[in-house]
mmCIF file of C-alpha atoms in Angstrom:
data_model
loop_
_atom_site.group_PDB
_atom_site.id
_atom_site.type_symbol
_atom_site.label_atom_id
_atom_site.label_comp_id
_atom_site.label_asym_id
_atom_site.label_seq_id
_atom_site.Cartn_x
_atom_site.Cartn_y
_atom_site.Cartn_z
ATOM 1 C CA UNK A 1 -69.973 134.704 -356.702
ATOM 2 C CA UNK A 2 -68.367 131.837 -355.555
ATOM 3 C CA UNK A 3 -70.694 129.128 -356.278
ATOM 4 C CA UNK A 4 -70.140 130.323 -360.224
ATOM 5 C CA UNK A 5 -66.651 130.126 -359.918
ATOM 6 C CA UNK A 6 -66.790 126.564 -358.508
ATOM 7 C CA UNK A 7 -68.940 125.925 -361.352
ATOM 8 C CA UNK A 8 -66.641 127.456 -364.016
ATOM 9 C CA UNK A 9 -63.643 125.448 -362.225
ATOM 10 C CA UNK A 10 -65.771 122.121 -362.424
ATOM 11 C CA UNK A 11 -66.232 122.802 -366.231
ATOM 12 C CA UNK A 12 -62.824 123.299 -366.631
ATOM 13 C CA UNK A 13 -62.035 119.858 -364.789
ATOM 14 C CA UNK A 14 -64.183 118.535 -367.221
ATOM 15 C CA UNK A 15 -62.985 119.787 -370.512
ATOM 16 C CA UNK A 16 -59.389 118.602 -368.791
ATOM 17 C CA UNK A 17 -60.932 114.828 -368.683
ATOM 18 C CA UNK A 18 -62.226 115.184 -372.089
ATOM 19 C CA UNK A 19 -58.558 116.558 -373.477
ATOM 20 C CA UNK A 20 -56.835 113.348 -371.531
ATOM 21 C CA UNK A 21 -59.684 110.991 -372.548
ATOM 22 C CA UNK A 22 -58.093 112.084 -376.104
ATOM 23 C CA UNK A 23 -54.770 111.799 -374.979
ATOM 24 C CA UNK A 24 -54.297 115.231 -375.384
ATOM 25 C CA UNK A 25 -52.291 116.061 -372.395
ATOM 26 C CA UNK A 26 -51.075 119.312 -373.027
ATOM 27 C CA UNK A 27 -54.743 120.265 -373.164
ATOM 28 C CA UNK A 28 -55.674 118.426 -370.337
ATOM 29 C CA UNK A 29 -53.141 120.227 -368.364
ATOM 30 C CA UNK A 30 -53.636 123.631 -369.599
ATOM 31 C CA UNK A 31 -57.513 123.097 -368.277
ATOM 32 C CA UNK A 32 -56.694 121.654 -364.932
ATOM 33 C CA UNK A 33 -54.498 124.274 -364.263
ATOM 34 C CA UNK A 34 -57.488 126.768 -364.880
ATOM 35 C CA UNK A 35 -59.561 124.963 -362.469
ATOM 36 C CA UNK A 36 -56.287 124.939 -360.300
ATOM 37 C CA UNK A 37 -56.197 128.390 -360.123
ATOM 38 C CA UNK A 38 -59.831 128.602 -358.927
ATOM 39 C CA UNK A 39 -59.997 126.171 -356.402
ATOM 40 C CA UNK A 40 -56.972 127.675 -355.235
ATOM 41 C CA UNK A 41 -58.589 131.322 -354.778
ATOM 42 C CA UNK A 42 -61.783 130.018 -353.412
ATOM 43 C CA UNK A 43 -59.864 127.865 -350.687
ATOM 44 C CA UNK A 44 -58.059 131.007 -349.914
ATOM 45 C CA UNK A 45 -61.576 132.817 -349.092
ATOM 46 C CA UNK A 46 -62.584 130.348 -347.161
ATOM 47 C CA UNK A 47 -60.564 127.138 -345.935
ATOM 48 C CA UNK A 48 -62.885 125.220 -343.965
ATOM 49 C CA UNK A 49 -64.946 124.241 -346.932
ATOM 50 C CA UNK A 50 -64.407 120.553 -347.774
ATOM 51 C CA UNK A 51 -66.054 120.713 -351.442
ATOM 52 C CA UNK A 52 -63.373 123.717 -352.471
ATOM 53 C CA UNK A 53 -60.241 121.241 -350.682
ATOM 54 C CA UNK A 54 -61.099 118.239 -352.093
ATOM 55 C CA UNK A 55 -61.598 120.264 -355.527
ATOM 56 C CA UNK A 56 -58.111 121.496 -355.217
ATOM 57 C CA UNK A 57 -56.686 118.567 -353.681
ATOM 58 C CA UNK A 58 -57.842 116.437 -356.764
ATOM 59 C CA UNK A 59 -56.466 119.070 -359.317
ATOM 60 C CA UNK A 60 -53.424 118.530 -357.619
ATOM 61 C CA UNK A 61 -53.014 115.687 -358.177
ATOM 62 C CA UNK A 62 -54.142 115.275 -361.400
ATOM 63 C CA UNK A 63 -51.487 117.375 -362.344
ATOM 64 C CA UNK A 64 -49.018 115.354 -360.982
ATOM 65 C CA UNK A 65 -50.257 112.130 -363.121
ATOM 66 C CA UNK A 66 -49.545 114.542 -366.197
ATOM 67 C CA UNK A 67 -46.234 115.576 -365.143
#
């Protein structure tokens, strides 16, 4: 269900923090692009949900930080 999947994308977000926290950026990475793909399925099924954008807008750029 979806609300699992948000939750297994927000756990991912949160090992990510942890791994740059540690300055392990490849790690960090490699878990916000997990949660990446997620939030990027579940805005997909349904758009107009603000929790699942701002999810994937904040992954994005995240991301771009590491890069």
């Amino acid at each position: 269900n979806t609300q699992w999947q948000r939750g297994v994308a927000i756990c991912q977000i949160r090992i990510g923090l942890i791994g740059q926290a540690d300055g392990n950026y490849d790690s960090a990475k490699n878990e916000f692009n997990k949660g990446l793909n997620i939030a990027e399925r579940l805005v997909k099924l349904d758009p107009t949900n603000a929790n699942w954008r701002n999810d994937l807008q904040w992954l994005k750029e995240r991301l771009k930080e590491l890069d």
